[in-house]
mmCIF file of C-alpha atoms and ligand atoms in Angstrom:
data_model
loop_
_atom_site.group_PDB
_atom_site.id
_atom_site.type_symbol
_atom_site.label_atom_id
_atom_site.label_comp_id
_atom_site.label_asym_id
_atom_site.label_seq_id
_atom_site.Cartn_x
_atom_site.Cartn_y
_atom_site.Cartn_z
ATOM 1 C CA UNK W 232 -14.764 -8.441 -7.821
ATOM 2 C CA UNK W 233 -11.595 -9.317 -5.974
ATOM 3 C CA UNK W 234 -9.637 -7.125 -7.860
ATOM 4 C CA UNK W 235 -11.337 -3.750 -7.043
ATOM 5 C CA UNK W 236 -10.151 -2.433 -3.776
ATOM 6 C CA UNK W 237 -12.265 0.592 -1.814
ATOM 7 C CA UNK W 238 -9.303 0.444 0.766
ATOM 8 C CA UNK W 239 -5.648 1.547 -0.599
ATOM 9 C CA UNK W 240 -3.337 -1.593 0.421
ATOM 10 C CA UNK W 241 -0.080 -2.067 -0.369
ATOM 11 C CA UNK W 242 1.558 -0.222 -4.181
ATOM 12 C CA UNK W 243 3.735 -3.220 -4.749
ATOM 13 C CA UNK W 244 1.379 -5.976 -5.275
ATOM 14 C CA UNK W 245 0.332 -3.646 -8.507
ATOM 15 C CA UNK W 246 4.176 -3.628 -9.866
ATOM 16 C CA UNK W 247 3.990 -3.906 -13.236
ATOM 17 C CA UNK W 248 0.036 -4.070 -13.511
ATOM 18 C CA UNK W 249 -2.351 -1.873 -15.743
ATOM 19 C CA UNK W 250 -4.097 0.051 -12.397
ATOM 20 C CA UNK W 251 -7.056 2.088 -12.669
ATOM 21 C CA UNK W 252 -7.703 4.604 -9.667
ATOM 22 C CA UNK W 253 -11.066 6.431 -9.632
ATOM 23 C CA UNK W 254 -11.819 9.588 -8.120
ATOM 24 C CA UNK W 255 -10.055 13.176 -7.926
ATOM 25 C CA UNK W 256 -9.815 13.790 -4.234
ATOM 26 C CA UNK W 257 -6.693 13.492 -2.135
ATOM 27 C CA UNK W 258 -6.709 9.738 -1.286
ATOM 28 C CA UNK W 259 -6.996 9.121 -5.236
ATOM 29 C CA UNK W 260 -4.300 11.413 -6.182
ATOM 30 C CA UNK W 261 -2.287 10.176 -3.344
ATOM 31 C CA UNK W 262 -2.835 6.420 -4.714
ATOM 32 C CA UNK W 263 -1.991 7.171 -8.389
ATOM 33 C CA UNK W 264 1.754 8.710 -7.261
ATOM 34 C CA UNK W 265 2.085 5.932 -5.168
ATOM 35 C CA UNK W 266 1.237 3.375 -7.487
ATOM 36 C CA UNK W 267 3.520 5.291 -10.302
ATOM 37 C CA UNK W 268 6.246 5.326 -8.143
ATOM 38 C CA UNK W 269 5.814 1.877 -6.855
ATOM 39 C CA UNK W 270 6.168 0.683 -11.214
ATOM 40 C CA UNK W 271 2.492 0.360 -11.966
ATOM 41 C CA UNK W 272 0.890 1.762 -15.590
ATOM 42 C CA UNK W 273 -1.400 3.799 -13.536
ATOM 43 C CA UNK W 274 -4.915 5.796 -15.512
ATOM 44 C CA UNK W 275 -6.748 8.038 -12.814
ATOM 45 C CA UNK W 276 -10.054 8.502 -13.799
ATOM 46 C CA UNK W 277 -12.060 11.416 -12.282
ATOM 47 C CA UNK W 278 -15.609 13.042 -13.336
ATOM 48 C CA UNK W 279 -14.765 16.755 -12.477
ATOM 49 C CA UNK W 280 -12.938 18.815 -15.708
ATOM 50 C CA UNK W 281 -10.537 19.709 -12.949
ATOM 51 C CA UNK W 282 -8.983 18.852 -10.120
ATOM 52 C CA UNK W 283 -10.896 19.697 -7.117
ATOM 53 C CA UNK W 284 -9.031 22.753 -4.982
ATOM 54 C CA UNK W 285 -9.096 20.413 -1.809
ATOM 55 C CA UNK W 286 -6.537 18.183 -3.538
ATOM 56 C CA UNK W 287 -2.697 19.007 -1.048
ATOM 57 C CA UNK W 288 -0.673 21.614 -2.449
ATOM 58 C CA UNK W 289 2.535 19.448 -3.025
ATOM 59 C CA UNK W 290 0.373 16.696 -4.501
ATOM 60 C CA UNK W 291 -1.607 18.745 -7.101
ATOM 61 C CA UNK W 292 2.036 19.559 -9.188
ATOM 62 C CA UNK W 293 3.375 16.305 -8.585
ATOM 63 C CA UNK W 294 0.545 14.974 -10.687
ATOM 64 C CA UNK W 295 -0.036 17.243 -12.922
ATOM 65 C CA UNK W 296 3.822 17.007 -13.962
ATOM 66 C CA UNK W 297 3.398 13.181 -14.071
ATOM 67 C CA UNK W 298 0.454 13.529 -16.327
ATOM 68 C CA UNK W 299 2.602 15.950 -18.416
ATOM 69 C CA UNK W 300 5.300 13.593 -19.121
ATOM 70 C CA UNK W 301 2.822 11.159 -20.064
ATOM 71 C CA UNK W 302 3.898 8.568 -16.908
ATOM 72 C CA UNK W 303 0.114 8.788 -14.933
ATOM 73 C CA UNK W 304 -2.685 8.971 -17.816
ATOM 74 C CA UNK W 305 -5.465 10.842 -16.766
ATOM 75 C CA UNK W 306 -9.316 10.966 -18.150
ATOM 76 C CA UNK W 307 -10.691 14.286 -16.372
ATOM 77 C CA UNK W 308 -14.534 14.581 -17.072
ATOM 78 C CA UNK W 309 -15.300 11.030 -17.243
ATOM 79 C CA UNK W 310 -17.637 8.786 -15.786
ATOM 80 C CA UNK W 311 -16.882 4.883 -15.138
ATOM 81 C CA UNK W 312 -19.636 2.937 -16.162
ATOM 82 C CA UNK W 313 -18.788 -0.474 -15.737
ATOM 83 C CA UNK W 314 -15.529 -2.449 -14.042
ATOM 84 C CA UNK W 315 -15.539 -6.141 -15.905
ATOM 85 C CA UNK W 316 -12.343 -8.609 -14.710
ATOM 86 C CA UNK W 317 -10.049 -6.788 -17.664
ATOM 87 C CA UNK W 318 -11.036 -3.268 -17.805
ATOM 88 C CA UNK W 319 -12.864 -0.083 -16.735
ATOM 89 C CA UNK W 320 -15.269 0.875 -19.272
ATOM 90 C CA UNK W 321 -15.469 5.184 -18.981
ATOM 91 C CA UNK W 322 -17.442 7.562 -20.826
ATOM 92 C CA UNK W 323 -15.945 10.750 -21.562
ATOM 93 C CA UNK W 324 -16.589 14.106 -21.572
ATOM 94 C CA UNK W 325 -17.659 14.230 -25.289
ATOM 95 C CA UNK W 326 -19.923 10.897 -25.098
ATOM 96 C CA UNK W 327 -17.234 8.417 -25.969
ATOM 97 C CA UNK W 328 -16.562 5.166 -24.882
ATOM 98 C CA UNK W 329 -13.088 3.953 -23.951
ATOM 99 C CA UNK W 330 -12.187 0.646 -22.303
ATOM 100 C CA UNK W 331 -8.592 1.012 -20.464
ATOM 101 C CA UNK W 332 -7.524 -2.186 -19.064
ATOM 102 C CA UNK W 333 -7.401 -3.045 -15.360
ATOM 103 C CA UNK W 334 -5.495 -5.710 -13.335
ATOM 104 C CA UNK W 335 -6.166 -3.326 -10.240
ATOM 105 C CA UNK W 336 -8.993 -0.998 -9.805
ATOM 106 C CA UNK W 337 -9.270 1.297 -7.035
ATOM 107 C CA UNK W 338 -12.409 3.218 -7.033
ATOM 108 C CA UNK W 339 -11.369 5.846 -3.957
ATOM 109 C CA UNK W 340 -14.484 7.900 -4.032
ATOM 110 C CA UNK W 341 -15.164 8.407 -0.281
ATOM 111 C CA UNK W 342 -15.490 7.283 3.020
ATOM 112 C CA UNK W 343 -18.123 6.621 5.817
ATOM 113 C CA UNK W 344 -17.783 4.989 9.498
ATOM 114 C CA UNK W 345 -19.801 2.129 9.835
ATOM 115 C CA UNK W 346 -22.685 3.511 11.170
ATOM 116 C CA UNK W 347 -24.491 0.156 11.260
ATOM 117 C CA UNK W 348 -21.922 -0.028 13.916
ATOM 118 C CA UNK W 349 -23.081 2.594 15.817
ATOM 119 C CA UNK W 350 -26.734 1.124 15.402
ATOM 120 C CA UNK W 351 -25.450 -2.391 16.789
ATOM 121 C CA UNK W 352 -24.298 -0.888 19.943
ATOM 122 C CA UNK W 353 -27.023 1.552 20.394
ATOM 123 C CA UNK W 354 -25.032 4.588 20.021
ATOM 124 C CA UNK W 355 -26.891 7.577 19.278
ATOM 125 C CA UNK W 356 -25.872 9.760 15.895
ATOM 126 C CA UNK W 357 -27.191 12.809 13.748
ATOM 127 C CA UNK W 358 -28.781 11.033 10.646
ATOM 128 C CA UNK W 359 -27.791 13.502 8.257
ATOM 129 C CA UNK W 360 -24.020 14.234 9.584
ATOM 130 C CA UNK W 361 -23.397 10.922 10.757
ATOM 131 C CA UNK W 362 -21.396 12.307 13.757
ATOM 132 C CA UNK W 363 -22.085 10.419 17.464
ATOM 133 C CA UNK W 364 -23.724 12.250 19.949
ATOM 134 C CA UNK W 365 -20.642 12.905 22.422
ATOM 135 C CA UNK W 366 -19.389 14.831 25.343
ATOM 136 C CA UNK W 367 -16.615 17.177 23.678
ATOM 137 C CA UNK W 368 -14.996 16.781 27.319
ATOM 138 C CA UNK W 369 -14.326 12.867 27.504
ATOM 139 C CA UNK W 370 -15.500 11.881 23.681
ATOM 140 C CA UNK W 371 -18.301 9.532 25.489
ATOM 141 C CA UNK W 372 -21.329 8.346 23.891
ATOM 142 C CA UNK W 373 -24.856 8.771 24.494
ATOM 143 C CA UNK W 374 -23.987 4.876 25.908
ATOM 144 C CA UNK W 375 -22.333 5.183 29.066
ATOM 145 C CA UNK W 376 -18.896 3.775 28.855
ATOM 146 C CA UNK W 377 -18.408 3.870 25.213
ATOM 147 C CA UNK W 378 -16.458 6.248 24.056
ATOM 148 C CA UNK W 379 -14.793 7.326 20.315
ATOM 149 C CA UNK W 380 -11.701 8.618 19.424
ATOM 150 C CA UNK W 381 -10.318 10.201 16.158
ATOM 151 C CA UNK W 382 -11.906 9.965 12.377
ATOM 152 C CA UNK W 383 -15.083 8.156 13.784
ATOM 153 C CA UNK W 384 -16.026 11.322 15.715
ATOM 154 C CA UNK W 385 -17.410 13.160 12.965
ATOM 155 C CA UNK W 386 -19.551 11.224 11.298
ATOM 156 C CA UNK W 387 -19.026 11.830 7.454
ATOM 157 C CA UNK W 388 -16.947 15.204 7.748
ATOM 158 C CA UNK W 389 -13.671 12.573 8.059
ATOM 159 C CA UNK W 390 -11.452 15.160 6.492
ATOM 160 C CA UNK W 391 -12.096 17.481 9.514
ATOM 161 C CA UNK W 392 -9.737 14.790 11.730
ATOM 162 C CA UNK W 393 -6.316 15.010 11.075
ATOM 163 C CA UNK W 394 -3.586 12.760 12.733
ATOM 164 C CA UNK W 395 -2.496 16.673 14.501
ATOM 165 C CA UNK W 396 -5.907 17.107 15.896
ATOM 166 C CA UNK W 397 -7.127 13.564 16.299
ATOM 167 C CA UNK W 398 -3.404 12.143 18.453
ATOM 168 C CA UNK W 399 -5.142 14.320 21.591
ATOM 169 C CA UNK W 400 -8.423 12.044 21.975
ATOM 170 C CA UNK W 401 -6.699 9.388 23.872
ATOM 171 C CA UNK W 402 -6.236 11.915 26.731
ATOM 172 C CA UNK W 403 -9.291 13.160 26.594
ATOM 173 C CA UNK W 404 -10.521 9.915 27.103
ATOM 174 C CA UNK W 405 -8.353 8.567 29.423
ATOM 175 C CA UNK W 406 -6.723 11.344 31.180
ATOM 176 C CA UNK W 407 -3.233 12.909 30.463
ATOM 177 C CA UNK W 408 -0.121 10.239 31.564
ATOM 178 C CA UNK W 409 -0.186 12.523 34.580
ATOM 179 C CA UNK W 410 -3.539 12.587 35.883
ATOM 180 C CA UNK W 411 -3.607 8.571 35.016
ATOM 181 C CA UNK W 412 -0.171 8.374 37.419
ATOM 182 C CA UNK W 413 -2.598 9.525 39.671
ATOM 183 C CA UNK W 414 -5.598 7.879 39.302
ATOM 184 C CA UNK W 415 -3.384 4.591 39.176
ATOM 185 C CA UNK W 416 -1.392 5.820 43.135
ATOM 186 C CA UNK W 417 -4.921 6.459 44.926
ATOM 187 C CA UNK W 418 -6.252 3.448 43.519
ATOM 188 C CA UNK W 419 -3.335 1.773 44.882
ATOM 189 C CA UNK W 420 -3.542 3.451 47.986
ATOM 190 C CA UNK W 421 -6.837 2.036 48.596
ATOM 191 C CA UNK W 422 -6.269 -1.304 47.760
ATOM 192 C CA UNK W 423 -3.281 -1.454 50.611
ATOM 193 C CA UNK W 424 -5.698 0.854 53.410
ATOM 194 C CA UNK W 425 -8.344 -1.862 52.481
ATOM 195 C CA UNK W 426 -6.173 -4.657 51.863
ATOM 196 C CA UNK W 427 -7.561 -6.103 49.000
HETATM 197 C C1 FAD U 614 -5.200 9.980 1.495
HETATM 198 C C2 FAD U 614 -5.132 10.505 2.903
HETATM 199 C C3 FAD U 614 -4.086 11.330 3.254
HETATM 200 C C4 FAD U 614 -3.989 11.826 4.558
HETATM 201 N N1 FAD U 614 -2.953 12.637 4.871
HETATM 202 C C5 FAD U 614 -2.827 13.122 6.112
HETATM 203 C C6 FAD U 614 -1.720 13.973 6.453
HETATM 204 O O1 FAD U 614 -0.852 14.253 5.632
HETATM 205 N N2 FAD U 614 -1.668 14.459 7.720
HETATM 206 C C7 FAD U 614 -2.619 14.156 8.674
HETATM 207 O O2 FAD U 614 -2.510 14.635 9.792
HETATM 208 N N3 FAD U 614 -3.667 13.341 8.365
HETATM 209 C C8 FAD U 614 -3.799 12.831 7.116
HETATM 210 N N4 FAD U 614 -4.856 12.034 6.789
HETATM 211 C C9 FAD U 614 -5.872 11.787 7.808
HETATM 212 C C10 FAD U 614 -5.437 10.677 8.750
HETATM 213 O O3 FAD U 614 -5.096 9.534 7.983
HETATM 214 C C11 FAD U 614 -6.600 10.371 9.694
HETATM 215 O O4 FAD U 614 -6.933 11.533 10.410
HETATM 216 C C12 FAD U 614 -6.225 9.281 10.680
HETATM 217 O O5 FAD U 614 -5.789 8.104 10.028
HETATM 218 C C13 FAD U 614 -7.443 8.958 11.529
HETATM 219 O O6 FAD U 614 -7.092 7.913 12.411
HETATM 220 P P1 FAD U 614 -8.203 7.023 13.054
HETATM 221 O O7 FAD U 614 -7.492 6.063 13.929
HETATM 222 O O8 FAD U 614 -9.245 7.902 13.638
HETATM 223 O O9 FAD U 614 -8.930 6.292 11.844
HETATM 224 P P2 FAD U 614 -8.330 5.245 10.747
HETATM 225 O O10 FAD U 614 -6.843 5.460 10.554
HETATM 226 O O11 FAD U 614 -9.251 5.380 9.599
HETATM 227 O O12 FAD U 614 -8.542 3.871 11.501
HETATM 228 C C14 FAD U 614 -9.831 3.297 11.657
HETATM 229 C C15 FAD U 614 -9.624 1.793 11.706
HETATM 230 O O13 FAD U 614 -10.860 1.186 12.104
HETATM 231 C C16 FAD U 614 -11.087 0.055 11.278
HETATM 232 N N5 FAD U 614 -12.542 -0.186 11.252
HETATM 233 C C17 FAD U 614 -13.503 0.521 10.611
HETATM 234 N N6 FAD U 614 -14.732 -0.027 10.863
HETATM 235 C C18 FAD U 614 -14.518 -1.081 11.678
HETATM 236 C C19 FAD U 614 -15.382 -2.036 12.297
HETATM 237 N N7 FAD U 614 -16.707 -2.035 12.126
HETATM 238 N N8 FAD U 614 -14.819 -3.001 13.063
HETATM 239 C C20 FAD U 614 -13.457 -3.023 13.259
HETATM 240 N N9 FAD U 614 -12.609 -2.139 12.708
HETATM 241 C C21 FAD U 614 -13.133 -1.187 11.931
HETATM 242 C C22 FAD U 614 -10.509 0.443 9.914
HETATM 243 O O14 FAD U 614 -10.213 -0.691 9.154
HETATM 244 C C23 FAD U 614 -9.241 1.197 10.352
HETATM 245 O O15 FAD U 614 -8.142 0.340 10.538
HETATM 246 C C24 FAD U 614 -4.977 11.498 5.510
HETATM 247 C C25 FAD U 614 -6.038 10.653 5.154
HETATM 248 C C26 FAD U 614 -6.115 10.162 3.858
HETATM 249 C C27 FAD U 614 -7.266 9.242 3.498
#
């Protein structure tokens, strides 16, 4: 349904709106404040009776005190079982049935590369980890030419890329400014001995 968005956009265009985000991890956490701050009636709806240890350290209070004060409701132990065009129907942790109404819904629940992606072009993966076959040295794939760079590189483990660890795969793949100064000065040089 257009209104159910696997991909956090934009808070604003929910200003004002009844927003449901599912999940507990840090992308729905992150997406509830946002959407809070940003003026939107925001539930967060997550199946685990707590929230999991993996959520940031600065976010974790920052909900929790939101949810306190009553500005982010929150239905811990509860399961969606169906999104319709006004609401999100969720069963609780005791069996009940609630319907909590829905302009927005965000069901932020996880993320995979597009490993039909990797089938198109032929690039070899591990089935169960989803991670390319690569050479840890230039981040090329088992198809020559092809290389990845930064989330994409391991396969379902996303959370093991960071934008700290992940900024360093451009020079892996194409050399550090210096070495590419230098790769661009003898190809230069050969172009004026050869004269092409
Ligand atoms: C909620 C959250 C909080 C985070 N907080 C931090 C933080 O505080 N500090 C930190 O260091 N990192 C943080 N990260 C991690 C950081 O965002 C990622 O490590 C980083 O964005 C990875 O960059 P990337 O370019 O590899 O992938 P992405 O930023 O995911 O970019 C991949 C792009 O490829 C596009 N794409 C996917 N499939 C296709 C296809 N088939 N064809 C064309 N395009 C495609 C996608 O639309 C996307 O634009 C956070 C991540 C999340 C989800």
């Amino acid at each position: 349904m257009p209104h159910v968005h696997h991909y956090f956009d934009e808070a604003h265009l929910s200003y004002g709106l009844d927003v449901v985000v599912i999940g507990g991890k840090n992308s729905a956490v992150e997406a509830a404040l946002q959407l809070f701050r940003a003026g939107a009636r925001v539930t967060i709806v997550y199946r685990g009776a707590t929230w999991p240890k993996s959520v940031k350290y600065w976010l974790r209070p920052d909900l929790e005190n939101r949810i306190k004060a009553g500005e982010i409701q929150a239905r811990l132990g509860s399961q969606v079982t169906q999104i319709t065009p006004r609401d999100v129907v969720v069963r609780g942790a005791l069996g009940n049935e609630e319907r909590i109404p829905a302009s927005r819904v965000y069901p932020l629940i996880g993320f995979h590369p597009d490993f039909e992606l990797f089938k198109r072009m032929g690039i070899a993966f591990d089935p169960d980890s989803g991670r390319p076959k690569i050479n840890p040295e230039t981040l090329e794939t088992s198809v020559p030419g092809i290389h990845v760079a930064g989330s994409v590189t391991a396969g379902t483990k996303i959370s093991e890329i960071f934008i700290e660890n992940g900024r360093f795969d451009g020079e892996k793949i194409f050399g550090s400014a210096a070495e590419r100064l230098q790769a661009q000065n003898l190809y230069q040089g050969i172009r004026r001995e050869t004269g092409e």
